[in-house]
Coordinates of N, CA and C in Angstrom, one line a residue:
Q1 N 160.9 64.5 -41.5 CA 161.8 64.7 -42.6 C 162.9 63.7 -42.5
V2 N 163.2 63.1 -43.7 CA 164.2 62.1 -43.8 C 165.2 62.5 -44.9
Q3 N 166.5 62.5 -44.7 CA 167.5 62.8 -45.7 C 168.2 61.5 -46.0
L4 N 168.4 61.2 -47.3 CA 169.0 60.0 -47.7 C 170.2 60.3 -48.6
V5 N 171.3 59.5 -48.3 CA 172.5 59.7 -49.0 C 173.0 58.3 -49.5
E6 N 173.1 58.2 -50.8 CA 173.5 56.9 -51.4 C 175.1 57.0 -51.6
S7 N 175.6 55.8 -51.6 CA 177.1 55.6 -51.9 C 177.3 54.2 -52.4
G8 N 178.5 54.0 -53.0 CA 178.9 52.7 -53.4 C 178.8 52.5 -54.9
G9 N 178.4 53.5 -55.7 CA 178.3 53.3 -57.1 C 179.7 53.3 -57.7
G10 N 179.8 53.0 -59.0 CA 181.1 53.0 -59.7 C 181.0 52.3 -61.0
L11 N 182.2 52.1 -61.5 CA 182.4 51.4 -62.8 C 182.8 49.9 -62.5
V12 N 182.1 49.0 -63.2 CA 182.4 47.6 -63.0 C 182.3 46.8 -64.3
Q13 N 183.0 45.8 -64.5 CA 182.8 45.0 -65.7 C 181.6 44.1 -65.5
A14 N 181.1 43.7 -66.6 CA 180.0 42.7 -66.7 C 180.3 41.5 -65.9
G15 N 179.4 41.0 -65.1 CA 179.7 39.8 -64.2 C 180.2 40.2 -62.9
G16 N 180.5 41.4 -62.7 CA 181.1 41.9 -61.4 C 180.0 42.2 -60.4
S17 N 180.4 42.7 -59.2 CA 179.5 43.0 -58.1 C 179.7 44.4 -57.6
L18 N 178.7 45.0 -57.0 CA 178.8 46.3 -56.3 C 177.8 46.2 -55.1
R19 N 178.1 46.9 -54.1 CA 177.1 47.0 -53.0 C 176.8 48.5 -52.8
L20 N 175.6 48.9 -52.9 CA 175.2 50.3 -52.7 C 174.7 50.4 -51.3
S21 N 174.9 51.5 -50.7 CA 174.4 51.8 -49.3 C 173.6 53.1 -49.4
C22 N 172.7 53.2 -48.5 CA 171.9 54.4 -48.4 C 171.7 54.7 -46.9
A23 N 172.3 55.8 -46.5 CA 172.3 56.2 -45.1 C 171.2 57.2 -44.9
A24 N 170.3 57.0 -43.9 CA 169.2 57.9 -43.6 C 169.4 58.7 -42.3
S25 N 169.0 59.9 -42.4 CA 169.1 60.8 -41.1 C 167.8 60.5 -40.3
G26 N 167.8 61.0 -39.1 CA 166.6 60.9 -38.3 C 166.6 59.7 -37.4
R27 N 165.6 59.6 -36.5 CA 165.5 58.5 -35.6 C 164.4 57.6 -35.9
T28 N 163.7 57.8 -37.0 CA 162.5 57.0 -37.3 C 162.7 56.2 -38.6
F29 N 163.9 55.8 -38.8 CA 164.2 55.0 -40.0 C 163.4 53.7 -40.1
S30 N 163.2 53.1 -38.9 CA 162.4 51.8 -38.9 C 160.9 52.0 -39.2
S31 N 160.5 53.3 -39.4 CA 159.1 53.6 -39.7 C 158.9 53.6 -41.2
Y32 N 159.9 53.4 -42.0 CA 159.8 53.6 -43.4 C 160.1 52.3 -44.2
N33 N 159.3 52.0 -45.2 CA 159.7 51.1 -46.2 C 160.8 51.7 -47.0
M34 N 161.8 51.0 -47.4 CA 162.9 51.6 -48.2 C 163.0 50.9 -49.5
G35 N 163.1 51.7 -50.6 CA 163.1 51.2 -51.9 C 164.4 51.7 -52.7
W36 N 164.8 50.9 -53.7 CA 165.8 51.3 -54.6 C 165.1 51.4 -56.0
F37 N 165.5 52.4 -56.7 CA 165.0 52.7 -58.0 C 166.2 53.0 -58.9
R38 N 166.1 52.9 -60.2 CA 167.1 53.3 -61.1 C 166.6 54.1 -62.3
Q39 N 167.4 54.9 -62.9 CA 167.0 55.6 -64.1 C 168.2 55.7 -65.0
A40 N 168.0 55.1 -66.2 CA 169.0 55.2 -67.3 C 168.7 56.4 -68.2
P41 N 169.7 56.9 -68.9 CA 169.5 58.0 -69.8 C 168.3 57.8 -70.7
G42 N 167.4 58.8 -70.8 CA 166.3 58.7 -71.7 C 165.2 57.8 -71.3
K43 N 165.3 57.2 -70.1 CA 164.3 56.3 -69.7 C 163.6 56.8 -68.4
E44 N 162.5 56.3 -68.1 CA 161.8 56.6 -66.8 C 162.5 55.9 -65.6
R45 N 162.3 56.5 -64.5 CA 162.8 55.9 -63.3 C 162.0 54.6 -63.0
E46 N 162.7 53.5 -62.7 CA 162.0 52.2 -62.6 C 162.4 51.6 -61.2
F47 N 161.4 50.8 -60.8 CA 161.6 50.1 -59.5 C 162.6 49.0 -59.6
V48 N 163.4 48.8 -58.6 CA 164.4 47.8 -58.5 C 164.1 46.8 -57.4
A49 N 164.0 47.3 -56.1 CA 163.8 46.5 -55.0 C 163.2 47.3 -53.8
V50 N 162.5 46.7 -52.9 CA 162.0 47.3 -51.7 C 162.1 46.4 -50.6
I51 N 162.2 46.9 -49.4 CA 162.2 46.2 -48.2 C 161.3 46.8 -47.1
G52 N 160.5 46.0 -46.5 CA 159.6 46.6 -45.5 C 160.3 47.0 -44.2
K53 N 159.5 47.6 -43.4 CA 160.0 48.3 -42.2 C 160.8 47.4 -41.3
T54 N 160.3 46.1 -41.2 CA 161.0 45.2 -40.3 C 161.9 44.2 -41.1
A55 N 162.0 44.4 -42.4 CA 162.8 43.5 -43.2 C 162.1 42.2 -43.5
Y56 N 160.9 42.0 -43.0 CA 160.1 40.8 -43.3 C 159.8 40.6 -44.7
T57 N 159.4 41.7 -45.4 CA 159.0 41.7 -46.8 C 160.0 42.3 -47.7
T58 N 160.3 41.6 -48.7 CA 161.2 42.2 -49.8 C 160.5 41.9 -51.2
R59 N 160.7 42.8 -52.1 CA 160.2 42.6 -53.4 C 161.2 43.1 -54.4
Y60 N 161.2 42.4 -55.6 CA 162.2 42.7 -56.6 C 161.6 42.9 -58.0
A61 N 162.2 43.7 -58.8 CA 161.9 43.7 -60.2 C 162.3 42.4 -60.8
D62 N 161.5 41.9 -61.8 CA 161.9 40.6 -62.5 C 163.3 40.7 -63.0
S63 N 163.7 41.8 -63.5 CA 165.0 42.0 -64.2 C 166.2 41.8 -63.2
V64 N 166.0 41.9 -61.9 CA 167.1 41.7 -61.0 C 166.9 40.6 -60.0
K65 N 165.8 39.9 -60.1 CA 165.6 38.7 -59.2 C 166.7 37.7 -59.4
G66 N 167.2 37.2 -58.2 CA 168.3 36.2 -58.2 C 169.7 36.8 -58.4
R67 N 169.8 38.1 -58.7 CA 171.1 38.8 -58.8 C 171.3 39.9 -57.7
F68 N 170.2 40.6 -57.4 CA 170.3 41.7 -56.4 C 169.6 41.2 -55.1
T69 N 170.2 41.8 -54.0 CA 169.6 41.5 -52.7 C 169.5 42.8 -51.9
I70 N 168.3 43.1 -51.4 CA 168.1 44.3 -50.6 C 168.1 43.9 -49.1
S71 N 168.7 44.7 -48.3 CA 168.7 44.4 -46.8 C 168.8 45.8 -46.1
R72 N 168.5 45.7 -44.8 CA 168.6 46.9 -44.0 C 169.1 46.6 -42.6
D73 N 169.7 47.7 -42.0 CA 170.2 47.6 -40.7 C 169.5 48.8 -40.0
N74 N 168.5 48.6 -39.2 CA 167.8 49.7 -38.6 C 168.6 50.3 -37.5
A75 N 169.5 49.6 -36.9 CA 170.4 50.2 -35.9 C 171.4 51.2 -36.5
K76 N 171.7 51.0 -37.8 CA 172.6 51.9 -38.5 C 171.9 52.9 -39.4
N77 N 170.6 52.8 -39.4 CA 169.8 53.7 -40.3 C 170.3 53.5 -41.8
T78 N 170.5 52.3 -42.2 CA 171.1 52.1 -43.5 C 170.4 51.0 -44.3
V79 N 170.2 51.2 -45.6 CA 169.6 50.1 -46.4 C 170.7 49.9 -47.5
Y80 N 170.8 48.6 -47.9 CA 171.8 48.2 -48.8 C 171.2 47.5 -50.0
L81 N 172.0 47.6 -51.1 CA 171.6 46.8 -52.3 C 172.8 46.1 -52.8
Q82 N 172.9 44.8 -52.6 CA 174.0 44.0 -53.1 C 173.7 43.6 -54.5
M83 N 174.5 43.9 -55.5 CA 174.3 43.7 -56.9 C 175.3 42.7 -57.4
N84 N 174.9 41.5 -57.8 CA 175.9 40.5 -58.4 C 175.5 40.3 -59.8
S85 N 176.5 39.6 -60.5 CA 176.3 39.3 -61.9 C 175.8 40.5 -62.7
L86 N 176.4 41.6 -62.6 CA 175.9 42.8 -63.2 C 176.0 42.7 -64.7
K87 N 175.1 43.4 -65.4 CA 175.0 43.4 -66.8 C 175.1 44.8 -67.3
P88 N 175.5 45.0 -68.5 CA 175.5 46.4 -69.1 C 174.1 47.1 -69.0
E89 N 173.0 46.4 -69.1 CA 171.7 47.0 -69.0 C 171.4 47.4 -67.5
D90 N 172.2 47.1 -66.6 CA 172.0 47.6 -65.2 C 172.6 49.0 -65.1
T91 N 173.3 49.5 -66.1 CA 173.8 50.8 -66.0 C 172.7 51.9 -65.8
A92 N 172.9 52.7 -64.8 CA 171.9 53.7 -64.5 C 172.3 54.5 -63.2
V93 N 171.6 55.5 -63.0 CA 171.7 56.2 -61.7 C 170.7 55.5 -60.7
Y94 N 171.2 55.1 -59.6 CA 170.4 54.4 -58.6 C 170.1 55.3 -57.4
Y95 N 168.8 55.3 -57.1 CA 168.3 56.1 -56.1 C 167.7 55.3 -54.9
C96 N 167.8 55.7 -53.7 CA 167.1 55.1 -52.6 C 165.9 56.0 -52.3
A97 N 164.9 55.5 -51.7 CA 163.7 56.2 -51.4 C 163.0 55.7 -50.1
A98 N 162.3 56.5 -49.4 CA 161.6 56.2 -48.2 C 160.1 56.4 -48.3
D99 N 159.4 55.4 -47.8 CA 157.9 55.5 -47.9 C 157.4 55.2 -46.5
G100 N 156.5 56.0 -45.9 CA 156.0 55.8 -44.6 C 154.7 55.1 -44.5
G101 N 154.2 54.5 -45.7 CA 152.9 53.9 -45.7 C 152.8 52.5 -45.2
I102 N 151.6 51.9 -45.3 CA 151.4 50.6 -44.7 C 151.8 49.5 -45.7
T103 N 151.5 49.7 -46.9 CA 151.9 48.7 -47.9 C 153.4 48.9 -48.3
V104 N 153.9 48.0 -49.1 CA 155.3 48.0 -49.5 C 155.3 48.3 -51.0
P105 N 155.4 49.6 -51.4 CA 155.2 49.9 -52.8 C 156.3 49.6 -53.7
T106 N 155.9 49.3 -55.0 CA 156.9 49.0 -56.0 C 156.8 50.0 -57.2
I107 N 156.2 51.2 -56.9 CA 156.1 52.2 -57.9 C 156.6 53.5 -57.2
V108 N 156.9 54.5 -58.1 CA 157.6 55.7 -57.7 C 156.6 56.6 -56.8
G109 N 155.4 56.6 -57.1 CA 154.4 57.6 -56.6 C 154.4 57.7 -55.0
P110 N 154.3 56.6 -54.3 CA 154.1 56.6 -52.9 C 155.3 57.1 -52.1
Y111 N 156.5 57.1 -52.7 CA 157.7 57.5 -51.9 C 157.8 59.0 -51.6
D112 N 158.1 59.3 -50.4 CA 158.1 60.7 -50.0 C 159.5 61.3 -50.0
Y113 N 160.5 60.5 -49.8 CA 161.8 61.1 -49.8 C 162.8 60.3 -50.7
W114 N 163.7 61.1 -51.3 CA 164.6 60.5 -52.3 C 166.0 61.0 -52.0
G115 N 167.0 60.1 -52.3 CA 168.4 60.5 -52.3 C 168.8 61.2 -53.6
Q116 N 170.0 61.6 -53.7 CA 170.5 62.3 -54.8 C 171.0 61.4 -55.9
G117 N 171.1 60.1 -55.6 CA 171.5 59.1 -56.6 C 173.0 58.8 -56.7
T118 N 173.3 57.6 -57.1 CA 174.7 57.2 -57.3 C 174.8 56.5 -58.6
Q119 N 175.8 56.8 -59.4 CA 175.9 56.2 -60.8 C 176.5 54.8 -60.7
V120 N 175.9 53.9 -61.4 CA 176.5 52.6 -61.6 C 176.6 52.4 -63.1
T121 N 177.9 52.1 -63.5 CA 178.2 51.8 -64.9 C 178.8 50.4 -65.1
V122 N 178.2 49.6 -65.9 CA 178.6 48.3 -66.1 C 179.2 48.2 -67.6
S123 N 180.4 47.9 -67.7 CA 181.0 47.8 -69.1 C 181.0 46.4 -69.6
S124 N 180.8 46.2 -70.9 CA 180.7 44.9 -71.5 C 182.1 44.3 -71.8

């Protein structure tokens, strides 16, 4: 069982930056691929970024490439999402998720554990 708690969301102007954190419980954090997803009102939850268990592999949605960076600190059981050059269309609830599989998934289905989400609002 893994419990995930996101933090770091808030209100920011377009062009600004935020760093989201996701703290995981348990001693097996390094056994999980960690992903970030987001969901805007009236839209489906969508993939943002994922990082593999050893941080060797990272993948990003095309919409955030070059602006967002995912990282992890296995000693602190924490995954981060650094978000730069934010746009109003980045406004959403951001969720972190954990997957214990072999591949590094970019879709919702394989993820076993989810946080409660943190709101990010980007004003124009």
